[in-house]
Short mmCIF file of C-alpha atoms in Angstrom, two decimals:
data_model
loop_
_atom_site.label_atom_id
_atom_site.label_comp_id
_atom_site.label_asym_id
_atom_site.label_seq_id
_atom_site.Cartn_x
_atom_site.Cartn_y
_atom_site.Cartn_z
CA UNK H 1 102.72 211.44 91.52
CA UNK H 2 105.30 212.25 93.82
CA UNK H 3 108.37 214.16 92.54
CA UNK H 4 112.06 212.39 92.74
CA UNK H 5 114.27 212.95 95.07
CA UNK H 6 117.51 214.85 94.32
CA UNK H 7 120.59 212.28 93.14
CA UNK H 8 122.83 211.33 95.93
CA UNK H 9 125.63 213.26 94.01
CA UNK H 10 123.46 216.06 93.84
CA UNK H 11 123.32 216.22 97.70
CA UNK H 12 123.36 214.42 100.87
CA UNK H 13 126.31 212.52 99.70
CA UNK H 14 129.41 212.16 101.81
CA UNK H 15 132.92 213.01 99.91
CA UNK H 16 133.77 209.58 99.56
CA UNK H 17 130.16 208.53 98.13
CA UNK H 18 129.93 210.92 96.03
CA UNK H 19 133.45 210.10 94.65
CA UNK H 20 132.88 206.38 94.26
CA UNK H 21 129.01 207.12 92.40
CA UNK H 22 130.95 209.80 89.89
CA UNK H 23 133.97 208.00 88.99
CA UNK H 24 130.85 204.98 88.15
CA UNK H 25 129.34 207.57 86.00
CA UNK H 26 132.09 208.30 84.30
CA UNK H 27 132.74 204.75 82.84
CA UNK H 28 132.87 204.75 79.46
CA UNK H 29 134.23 201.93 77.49
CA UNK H 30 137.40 202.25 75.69
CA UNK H 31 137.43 203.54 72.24
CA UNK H 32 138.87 199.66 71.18
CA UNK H 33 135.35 197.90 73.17
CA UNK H 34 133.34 200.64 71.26
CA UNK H 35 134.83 199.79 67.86
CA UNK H 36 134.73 196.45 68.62
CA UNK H 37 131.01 196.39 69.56
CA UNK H 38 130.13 198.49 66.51
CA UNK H 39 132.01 196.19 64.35
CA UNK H 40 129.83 193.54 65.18
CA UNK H 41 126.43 195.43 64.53
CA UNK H 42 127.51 196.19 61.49
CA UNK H 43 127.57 200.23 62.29
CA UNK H 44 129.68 202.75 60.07
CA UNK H 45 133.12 203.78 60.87
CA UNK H 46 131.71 207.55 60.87
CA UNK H 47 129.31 206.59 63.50
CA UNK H 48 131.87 204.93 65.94
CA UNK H 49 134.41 207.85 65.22
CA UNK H 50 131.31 209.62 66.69
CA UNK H 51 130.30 207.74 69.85
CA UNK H 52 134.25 207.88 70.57
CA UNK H 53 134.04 211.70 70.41
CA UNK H 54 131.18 211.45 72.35
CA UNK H 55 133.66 209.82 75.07
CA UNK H 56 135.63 212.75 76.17
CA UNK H 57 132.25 214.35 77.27
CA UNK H 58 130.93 213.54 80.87
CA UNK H 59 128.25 211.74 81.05
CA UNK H 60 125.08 213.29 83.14
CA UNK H 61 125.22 216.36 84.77
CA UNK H 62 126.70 215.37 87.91
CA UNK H 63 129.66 213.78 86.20
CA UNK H 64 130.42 217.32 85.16
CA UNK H 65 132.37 216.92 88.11
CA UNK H 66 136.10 217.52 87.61
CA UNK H 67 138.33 213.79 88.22
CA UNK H 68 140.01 215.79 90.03
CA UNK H 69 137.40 215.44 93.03
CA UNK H 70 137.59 211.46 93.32
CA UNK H 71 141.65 211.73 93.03
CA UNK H 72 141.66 214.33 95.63
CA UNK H 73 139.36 212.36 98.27
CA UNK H 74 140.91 209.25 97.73
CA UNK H 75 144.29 210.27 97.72
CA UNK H 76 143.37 211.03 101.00
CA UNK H 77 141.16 208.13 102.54
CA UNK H 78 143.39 205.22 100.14
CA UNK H 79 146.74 204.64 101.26
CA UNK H 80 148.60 201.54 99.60
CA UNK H 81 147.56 198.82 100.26
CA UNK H 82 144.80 199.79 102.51
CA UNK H 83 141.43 198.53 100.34
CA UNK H 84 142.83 195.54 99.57
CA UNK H 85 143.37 194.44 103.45
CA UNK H 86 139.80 196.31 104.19
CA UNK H 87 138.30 193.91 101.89
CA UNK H 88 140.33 190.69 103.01
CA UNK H 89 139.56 191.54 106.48
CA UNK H 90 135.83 191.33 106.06
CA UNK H 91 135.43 195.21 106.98
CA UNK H 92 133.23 195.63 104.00
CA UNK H 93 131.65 191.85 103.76
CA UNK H 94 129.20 193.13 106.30
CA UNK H 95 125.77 190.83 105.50
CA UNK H 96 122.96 193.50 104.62
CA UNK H 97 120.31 191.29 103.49
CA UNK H 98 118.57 191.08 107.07
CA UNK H 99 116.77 194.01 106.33
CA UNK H 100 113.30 192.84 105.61
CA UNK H 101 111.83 192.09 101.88
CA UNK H 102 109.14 194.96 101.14
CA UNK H 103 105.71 192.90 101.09
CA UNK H 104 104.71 191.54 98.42
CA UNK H 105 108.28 191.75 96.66
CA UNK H 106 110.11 188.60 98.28
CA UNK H 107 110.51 187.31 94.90
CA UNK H 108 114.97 187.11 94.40
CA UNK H 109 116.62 189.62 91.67
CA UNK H 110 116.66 187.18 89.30
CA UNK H 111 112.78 186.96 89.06
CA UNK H 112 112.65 190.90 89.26
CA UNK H 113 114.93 190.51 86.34
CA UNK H 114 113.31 188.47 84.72
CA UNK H 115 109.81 188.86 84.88
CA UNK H 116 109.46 192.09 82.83
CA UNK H 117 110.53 189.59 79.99
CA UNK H 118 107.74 187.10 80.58
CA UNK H 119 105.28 189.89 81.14
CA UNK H 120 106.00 192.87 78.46
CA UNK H 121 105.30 191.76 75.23
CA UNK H 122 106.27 195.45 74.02
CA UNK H 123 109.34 195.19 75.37
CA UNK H 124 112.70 193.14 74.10
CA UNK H 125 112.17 189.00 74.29
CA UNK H 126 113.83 186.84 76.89
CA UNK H 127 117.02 186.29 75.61
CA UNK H 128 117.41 182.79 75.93
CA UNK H 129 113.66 182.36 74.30
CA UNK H 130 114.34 184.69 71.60
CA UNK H 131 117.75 182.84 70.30
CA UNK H 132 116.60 179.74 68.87
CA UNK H 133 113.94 181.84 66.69
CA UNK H 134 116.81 184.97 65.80
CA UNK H 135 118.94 181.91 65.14
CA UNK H 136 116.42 180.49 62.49
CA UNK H 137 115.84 184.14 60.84
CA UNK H 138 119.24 184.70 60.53
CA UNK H 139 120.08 181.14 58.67
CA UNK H 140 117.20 181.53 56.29
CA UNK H 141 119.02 184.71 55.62
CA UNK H 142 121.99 183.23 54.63
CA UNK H 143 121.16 183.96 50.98
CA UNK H 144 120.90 187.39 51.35
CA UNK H 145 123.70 190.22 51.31
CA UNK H 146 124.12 190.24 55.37
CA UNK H 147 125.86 193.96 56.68
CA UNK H 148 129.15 192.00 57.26
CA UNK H 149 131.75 193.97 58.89
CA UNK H 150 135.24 194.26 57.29
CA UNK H 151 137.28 191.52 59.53
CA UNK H 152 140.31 192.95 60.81
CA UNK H 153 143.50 192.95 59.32
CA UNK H 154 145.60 189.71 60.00
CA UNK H 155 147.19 188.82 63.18
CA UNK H 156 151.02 188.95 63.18
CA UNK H 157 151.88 184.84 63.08
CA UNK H 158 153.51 186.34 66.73
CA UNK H 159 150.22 187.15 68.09
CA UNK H 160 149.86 183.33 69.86
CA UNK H 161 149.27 184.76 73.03
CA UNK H 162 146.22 187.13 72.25
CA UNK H 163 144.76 184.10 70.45
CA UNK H 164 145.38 181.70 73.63
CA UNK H 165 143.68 184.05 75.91
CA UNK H 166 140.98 184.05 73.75
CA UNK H 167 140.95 180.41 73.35
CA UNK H 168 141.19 180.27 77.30
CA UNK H 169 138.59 182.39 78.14
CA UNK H 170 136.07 180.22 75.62
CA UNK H 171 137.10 177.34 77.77
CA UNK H 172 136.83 178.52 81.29
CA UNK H 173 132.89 180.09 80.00
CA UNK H 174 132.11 176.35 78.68
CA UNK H 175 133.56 175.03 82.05
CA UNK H 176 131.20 177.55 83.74
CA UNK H 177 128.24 176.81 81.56
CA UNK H 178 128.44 180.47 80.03
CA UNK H 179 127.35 179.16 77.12
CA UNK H 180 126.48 182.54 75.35
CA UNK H 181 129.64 183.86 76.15
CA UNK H 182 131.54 180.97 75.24
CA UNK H 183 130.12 181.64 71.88
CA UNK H 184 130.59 185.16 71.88
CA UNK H 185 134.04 184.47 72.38
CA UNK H 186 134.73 181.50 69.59
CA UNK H 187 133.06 183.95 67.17
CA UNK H 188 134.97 186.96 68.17
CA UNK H 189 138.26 184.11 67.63
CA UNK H 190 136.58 183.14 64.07
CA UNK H 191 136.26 187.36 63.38
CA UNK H 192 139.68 188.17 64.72
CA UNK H 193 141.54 185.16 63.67
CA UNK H 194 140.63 183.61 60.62
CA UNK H 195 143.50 181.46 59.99
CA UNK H 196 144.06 181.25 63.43
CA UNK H 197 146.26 178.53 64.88
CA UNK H 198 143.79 177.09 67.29
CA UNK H 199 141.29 176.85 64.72
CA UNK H 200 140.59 173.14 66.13
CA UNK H 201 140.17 174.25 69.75
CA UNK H 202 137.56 176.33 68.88
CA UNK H 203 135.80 174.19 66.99
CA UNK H 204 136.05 171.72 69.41
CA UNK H 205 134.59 174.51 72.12
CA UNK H 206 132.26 175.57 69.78
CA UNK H 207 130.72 171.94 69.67
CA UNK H 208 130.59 171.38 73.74
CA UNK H 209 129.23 175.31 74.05
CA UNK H 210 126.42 173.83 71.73
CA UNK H 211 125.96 170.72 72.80
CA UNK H 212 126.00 172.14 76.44
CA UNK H 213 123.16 174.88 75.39
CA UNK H 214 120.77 172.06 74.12
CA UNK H 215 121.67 172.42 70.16
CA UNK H 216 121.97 168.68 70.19
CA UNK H 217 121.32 167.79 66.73
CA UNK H 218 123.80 170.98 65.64
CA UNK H 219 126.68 169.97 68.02
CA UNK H 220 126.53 166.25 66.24
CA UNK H 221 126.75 168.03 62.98
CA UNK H 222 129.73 169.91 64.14
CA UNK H 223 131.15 166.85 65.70
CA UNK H 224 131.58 164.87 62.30
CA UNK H 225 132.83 167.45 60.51
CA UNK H 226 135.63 168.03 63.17
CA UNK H 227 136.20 164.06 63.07
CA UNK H 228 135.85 164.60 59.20
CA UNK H 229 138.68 167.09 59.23
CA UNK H 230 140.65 166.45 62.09
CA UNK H 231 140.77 162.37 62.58
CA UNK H 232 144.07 162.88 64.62
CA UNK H 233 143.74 165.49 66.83
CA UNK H 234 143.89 164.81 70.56
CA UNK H 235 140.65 166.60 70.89
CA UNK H 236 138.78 163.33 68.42
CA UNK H 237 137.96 161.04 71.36
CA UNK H 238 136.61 164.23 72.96
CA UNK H 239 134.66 165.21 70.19
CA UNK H 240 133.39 161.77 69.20
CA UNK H 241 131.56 161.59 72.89
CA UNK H 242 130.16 165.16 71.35
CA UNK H 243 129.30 163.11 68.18
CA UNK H 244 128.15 159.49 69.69
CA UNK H 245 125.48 161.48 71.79
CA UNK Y 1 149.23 168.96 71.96
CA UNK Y 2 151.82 171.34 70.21
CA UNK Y 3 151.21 174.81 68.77
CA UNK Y 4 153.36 174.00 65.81
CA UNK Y 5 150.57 171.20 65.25
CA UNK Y 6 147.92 172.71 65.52
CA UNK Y 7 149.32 175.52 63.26
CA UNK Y 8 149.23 172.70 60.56
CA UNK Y 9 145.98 171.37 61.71
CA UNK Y 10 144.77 174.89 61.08
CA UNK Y 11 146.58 175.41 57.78
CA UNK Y 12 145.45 172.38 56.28
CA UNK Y 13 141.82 173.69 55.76
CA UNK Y 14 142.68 177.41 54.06
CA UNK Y 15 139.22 177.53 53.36
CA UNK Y 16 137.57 176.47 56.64
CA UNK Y 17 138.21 179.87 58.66
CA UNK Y 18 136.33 181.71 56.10
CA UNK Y 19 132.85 179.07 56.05
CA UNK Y 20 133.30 179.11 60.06
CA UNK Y 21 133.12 182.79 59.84
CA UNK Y 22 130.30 182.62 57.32
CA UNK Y 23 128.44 179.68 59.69
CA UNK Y 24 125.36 181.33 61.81
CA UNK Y 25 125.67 180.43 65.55
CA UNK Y 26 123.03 178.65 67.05
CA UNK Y 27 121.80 181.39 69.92
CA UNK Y 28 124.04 184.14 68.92
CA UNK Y 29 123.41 185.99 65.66
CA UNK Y 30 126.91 186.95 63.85
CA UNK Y 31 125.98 190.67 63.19
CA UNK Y 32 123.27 192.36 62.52
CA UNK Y 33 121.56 191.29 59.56
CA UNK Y 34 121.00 193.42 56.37
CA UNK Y 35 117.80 195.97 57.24
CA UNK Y 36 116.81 199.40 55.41
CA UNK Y 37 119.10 202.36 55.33
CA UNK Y 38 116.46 204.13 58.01
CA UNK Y 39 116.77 201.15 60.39
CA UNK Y 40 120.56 201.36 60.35
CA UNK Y 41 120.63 205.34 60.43
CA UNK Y 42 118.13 204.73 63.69
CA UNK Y 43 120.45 201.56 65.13
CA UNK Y 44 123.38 204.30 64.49
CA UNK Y 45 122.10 206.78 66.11
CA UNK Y 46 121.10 204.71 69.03
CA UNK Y 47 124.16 202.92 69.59
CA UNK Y 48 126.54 206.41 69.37
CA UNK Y 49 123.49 207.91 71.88
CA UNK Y 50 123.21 204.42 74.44
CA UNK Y 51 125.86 202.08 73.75
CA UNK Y 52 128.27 203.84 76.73
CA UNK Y 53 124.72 203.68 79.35
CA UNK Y 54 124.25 200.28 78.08
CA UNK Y 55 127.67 198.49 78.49
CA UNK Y 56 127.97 200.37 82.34
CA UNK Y 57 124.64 199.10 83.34
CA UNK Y 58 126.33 195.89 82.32
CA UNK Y 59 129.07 196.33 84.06
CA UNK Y 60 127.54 197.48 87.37
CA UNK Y 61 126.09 193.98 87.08
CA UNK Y 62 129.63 192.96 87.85
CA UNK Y 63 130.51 191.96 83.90
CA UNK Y 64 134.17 192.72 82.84
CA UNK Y 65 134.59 195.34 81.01
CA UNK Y 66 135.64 192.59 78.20
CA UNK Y 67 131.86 190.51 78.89
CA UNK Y 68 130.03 194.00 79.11
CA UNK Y 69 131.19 195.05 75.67
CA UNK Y 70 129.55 191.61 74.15
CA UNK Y 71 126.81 191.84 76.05
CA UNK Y 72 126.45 195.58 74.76
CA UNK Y 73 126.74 194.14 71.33
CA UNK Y 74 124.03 191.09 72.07
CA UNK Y 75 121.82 194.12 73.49
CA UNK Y 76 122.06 195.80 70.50
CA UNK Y 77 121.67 192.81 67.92
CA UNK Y 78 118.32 192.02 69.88
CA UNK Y 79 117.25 195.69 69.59
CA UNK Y 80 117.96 195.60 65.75
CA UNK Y 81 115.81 192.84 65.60
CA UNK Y 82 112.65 194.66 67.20
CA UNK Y 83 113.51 197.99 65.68
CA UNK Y 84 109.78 198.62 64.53
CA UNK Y 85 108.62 197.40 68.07
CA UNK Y 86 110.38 200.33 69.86
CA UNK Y 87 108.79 203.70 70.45
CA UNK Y 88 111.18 206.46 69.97
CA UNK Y 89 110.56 207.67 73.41
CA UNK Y 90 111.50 204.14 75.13
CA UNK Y 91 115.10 203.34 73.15
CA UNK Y 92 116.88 203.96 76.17
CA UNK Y 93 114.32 201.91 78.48
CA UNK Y 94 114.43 199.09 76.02
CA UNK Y 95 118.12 198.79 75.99
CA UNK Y 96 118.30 199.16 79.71
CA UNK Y 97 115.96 196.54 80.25
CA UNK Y 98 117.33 194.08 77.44
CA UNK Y 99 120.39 194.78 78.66
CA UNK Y 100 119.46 193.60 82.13
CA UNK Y 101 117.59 190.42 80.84
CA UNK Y 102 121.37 189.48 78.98
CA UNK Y 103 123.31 190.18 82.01
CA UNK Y 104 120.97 187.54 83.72
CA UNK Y 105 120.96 185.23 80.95
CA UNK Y 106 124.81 185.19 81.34
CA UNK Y 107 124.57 183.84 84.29
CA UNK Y 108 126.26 184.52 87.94
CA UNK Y 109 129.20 182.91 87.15
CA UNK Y 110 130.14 185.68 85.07
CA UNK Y 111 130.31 188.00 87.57
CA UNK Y 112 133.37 189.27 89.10
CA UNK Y 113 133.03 191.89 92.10
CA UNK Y 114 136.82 190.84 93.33
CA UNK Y 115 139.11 193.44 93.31
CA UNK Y 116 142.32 193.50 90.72
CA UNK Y 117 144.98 191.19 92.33
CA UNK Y 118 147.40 193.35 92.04
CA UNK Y 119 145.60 196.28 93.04
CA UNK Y 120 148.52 197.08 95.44
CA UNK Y 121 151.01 197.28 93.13
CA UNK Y 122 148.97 199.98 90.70
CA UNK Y 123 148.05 202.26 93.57
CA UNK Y 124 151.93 202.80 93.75
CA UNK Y 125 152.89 202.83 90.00
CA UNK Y 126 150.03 205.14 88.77
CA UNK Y 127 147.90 206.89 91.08
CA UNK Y 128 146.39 209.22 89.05
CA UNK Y 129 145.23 206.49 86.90
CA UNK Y 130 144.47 204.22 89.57
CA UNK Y 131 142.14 206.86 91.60
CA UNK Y 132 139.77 206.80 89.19
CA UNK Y 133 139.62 202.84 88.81
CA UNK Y 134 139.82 202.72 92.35
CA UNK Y 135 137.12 204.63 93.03
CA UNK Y 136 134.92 202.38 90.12
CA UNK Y 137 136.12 199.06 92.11
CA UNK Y 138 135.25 200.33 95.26
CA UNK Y 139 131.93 201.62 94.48
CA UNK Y 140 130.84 198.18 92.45
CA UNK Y 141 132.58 196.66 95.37
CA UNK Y 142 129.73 198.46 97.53
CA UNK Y 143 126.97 197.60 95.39
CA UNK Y 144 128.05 194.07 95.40
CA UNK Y 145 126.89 194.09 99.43
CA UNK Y 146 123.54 195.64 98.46
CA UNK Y 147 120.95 193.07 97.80
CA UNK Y 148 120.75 192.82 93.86
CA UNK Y 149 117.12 193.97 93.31
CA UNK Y 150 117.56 196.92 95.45
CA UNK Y 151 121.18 197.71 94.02
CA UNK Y 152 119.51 197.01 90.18
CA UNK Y 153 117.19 200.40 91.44
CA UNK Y 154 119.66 202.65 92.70
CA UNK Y 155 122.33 202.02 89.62
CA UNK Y 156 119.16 203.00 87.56
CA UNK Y 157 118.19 206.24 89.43
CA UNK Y 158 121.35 207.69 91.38
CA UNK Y 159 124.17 206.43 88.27
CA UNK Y 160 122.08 206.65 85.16
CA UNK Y 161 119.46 209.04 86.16
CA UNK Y 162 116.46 207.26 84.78
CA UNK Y 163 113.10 208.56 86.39
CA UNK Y 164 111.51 206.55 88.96
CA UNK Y 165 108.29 206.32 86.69
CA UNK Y 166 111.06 205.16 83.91
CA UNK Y 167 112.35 202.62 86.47
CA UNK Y 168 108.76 201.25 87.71
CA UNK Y 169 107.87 200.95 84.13
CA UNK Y 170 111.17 199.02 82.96
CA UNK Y 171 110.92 196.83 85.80
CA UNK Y 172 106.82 196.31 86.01
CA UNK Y 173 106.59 197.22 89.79
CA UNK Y 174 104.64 200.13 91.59
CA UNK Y 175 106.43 203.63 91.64
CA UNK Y 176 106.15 203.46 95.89
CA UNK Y 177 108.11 199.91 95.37
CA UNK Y 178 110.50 202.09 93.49
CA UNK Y 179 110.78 204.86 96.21
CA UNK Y 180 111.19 202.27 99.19
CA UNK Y 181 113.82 199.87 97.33
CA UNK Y 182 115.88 203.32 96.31
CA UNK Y 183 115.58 204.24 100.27
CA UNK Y 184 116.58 201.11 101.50
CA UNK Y 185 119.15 200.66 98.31
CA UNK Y 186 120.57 203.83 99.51
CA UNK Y 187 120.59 203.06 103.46
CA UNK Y 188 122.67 199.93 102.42
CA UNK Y 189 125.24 200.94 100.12
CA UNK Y 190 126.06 204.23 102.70
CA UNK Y 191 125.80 201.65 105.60
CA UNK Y 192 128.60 199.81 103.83
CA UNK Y 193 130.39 202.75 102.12
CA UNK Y 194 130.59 204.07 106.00
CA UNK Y 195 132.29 201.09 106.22
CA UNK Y 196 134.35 201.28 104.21
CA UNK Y 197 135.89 204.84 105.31
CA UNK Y 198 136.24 204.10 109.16
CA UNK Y 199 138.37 200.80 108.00
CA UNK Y 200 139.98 203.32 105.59
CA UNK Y 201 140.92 205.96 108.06
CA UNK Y 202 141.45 202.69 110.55
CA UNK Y 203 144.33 201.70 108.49
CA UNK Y 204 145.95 204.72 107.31
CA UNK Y 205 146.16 206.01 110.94
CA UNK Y 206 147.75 202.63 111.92
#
């Protein structure tokens, strides 16, 4: 077995790569995204309070690096305004896919992807085979104490706009078929804003996110309880399509 | 239709937030569901050790930093669900590769390689700040001209430092396919990088 080479930071890097690769190794996500994602597994307050501390510390060796060295270089290579026109100007669009596939590996990145998912029964389940089943376990569960987190406190009756860009941001993943996230986003809106104002909306997404993921018969459901409860909304004839289907 | 409306609509049904909230989603489990004390002590301890790896794999994927952090959480709530299925030794490979398999289940569309809009304007309100994001953009900016399975290799190996053995094993392909995607991953994004500088130094001299 041959030994790996050394990391490009490590050496053979020019001032600008190796700028660009640390200040990606140093991405952390905010101390909000961590709560937020540890709030919705459920995990202790004492453990996020913990993988925030962790945050201050560099990750990998290399990112021991002071900021100081990616401010430094690209204070000098990045005048205003500069990337910006470099990138509109097609400097960087260059095509590199010409090079030749290695044999025997002309399958795209999404099979590559995909394929240790297919093939590794030791390893985590496709995600879109795996749902429907998780989704099953976790309704027969229903019964059982579930490791709710504490919701957060209530939103200000101000807090509109937070709410609409949440709303928004559910619609424009159901216009792009991101079904998953669509749904990841009208459950973060049922976490955040329980008496939320656009508590229709969402339902309303919720049921064309469903229906648009295949969960037919569960999208009707949804459908005449929304015509159930909301017989005049401007979203009904919508909906009723939803329901009719 | 009018926000006073709908704040009606809303308040009409007191009692309907709190069932939605309740309500499993079809596809996407709510949290993670109630386990032993020792599974959550181990899904602590691997989210405060990985979460951070996992959620900038994601985003070198080109996920917002908003998408990466729920696709960090749908890693997670999949790994809590095979807890007894992963070795000790492969937490991180699992997440990486779970991780990998959401990003693609998300879909393309998802992605956003663009730089900010108004990139402009921050480079001359906050530099200090913006350096560092700058730097972030520029380098997923990079990646984004590398062809995906050879960029999927070199975020692996030159930004989280995984082995190439870990790497051929996450991905099922032979360690020399590893070695000759990371060389070619590397000729590419320093081809483009390269680029990047002479339009760079271009500019600013103009």
């Amino acid at each position: 077995m041959t030994s790996d080479p050394k990391r490009l930071t490590v050496v053979g890097a020019t001032d600008l790569e190796r700028s660009l690769l640390q200040a990606a190794r140093r991405e952390r996500p905010s101390h909000e995204l961590t709560a937020r994602m540890a709030a919705g597994l459920g995990i202790s307050a004492a453990a996020v309070t913990a993988a925030a501390a962790v945050t201050t510390a560099a990750p990998g060796a290399a990112a021991a690096a002071p900021v100081a060295v990616a401010k430094t270089t690209l204070a000098a290579w990045v005048p205003a305004g500069v990337l910006a026109a470099a990138v509109a100007a097609g400097v960087v669009g260059v095509r590199l896919s010409s090079a030749p596939a290695p044999v025997g590996q002309n399958k795209p990145a999404a099979a590559v992807v995909a394929a240790p998912a297919e093939e590794m029964p030791a390893m985590a389940p496709p995600v879109g085979a795996s749902t429907e089943r998780r989704s099953e376990k976790i309704r027969r569960r229903t019964a059982a104490p579930a490791v709710v987190p504490a919701p957060p406190a209530p939103v200000p009756a101000g807090d509109l706009r937070d709410q609409i860009a949440l709303v928004d941001a559910a619609r424009t993943a159901v216009k792009a078929r991101s079904t998953a996230r669509a749904l990841v986003l009208l459950r973060r809106y049922d976490v955040s804003y329980p008496g939320g104002a656009f508590r229709p909306e969402v339902l309303a997404l919720r049921i064309e996110a469903l229906a648009e993921a295949g969960h037919a018969a569960e999208a009707r459901g949804l459908a005449r309880e929304f015509l159930a409860r909301y017989p005049h909304s401007p979203l009904a004839d919508r909906v009723g399509r939803v329901a009719q289907k | 239709m009018k926000i006073r409306d709908m704040t009606r609509l809303a308040l009409v049904k007191a009692d309907d937030a709190t069932e939605r909230v309740n309500a499993p989603i079809a596809g996407i489990p709510k949290t993670a569901p109630a386990r032993p004390p020792a599974d959550r002590s181990r899904l602590e301890r691997m989210f405060t050790a990985h979460h951070a790896l996992v959620w900038r794999t994601l985003r070198r994927r080109g996920l917002d930093a908003d998408a990466a952090a729920d696709a960090t959480q749908q890693t997670f709530l999949v790994a809590a669900e095979r807890l007894p299925d992963i070795n000790h030794d492969s937490e991180r490979a699992f997440l990486v590769g779970t991780a990998l398999r959401v990003a693609f289940s998300w879909g393309r569309k998802t992605v956003r390689w663009q730089l900010d809009e108004d990139m402009d304007r921050r480079v001359g309100a906050a530099r200090d700040v913006l350096d560092e994001q700058t730097a972030i953009q520029l380098c997923d900016l990079a990646l984004s001209k590398v062809d995906p399975e050879l960029a999927e290799i070199f975020v692996l190996f030159e930004l989280e430092d995984l082995t190439s053995p870990e790497i051929a094993a996450l991905l099922e392909i032979p360690l020399g396919t590893v070695a000759s995607r990371l060389r070619r991953a590397r000729e590419q994004f320093r081809m483009v990088v390269s680029r990047l500088e002479l339009a760079m130094r271009r500019e600013g001299n103009a």
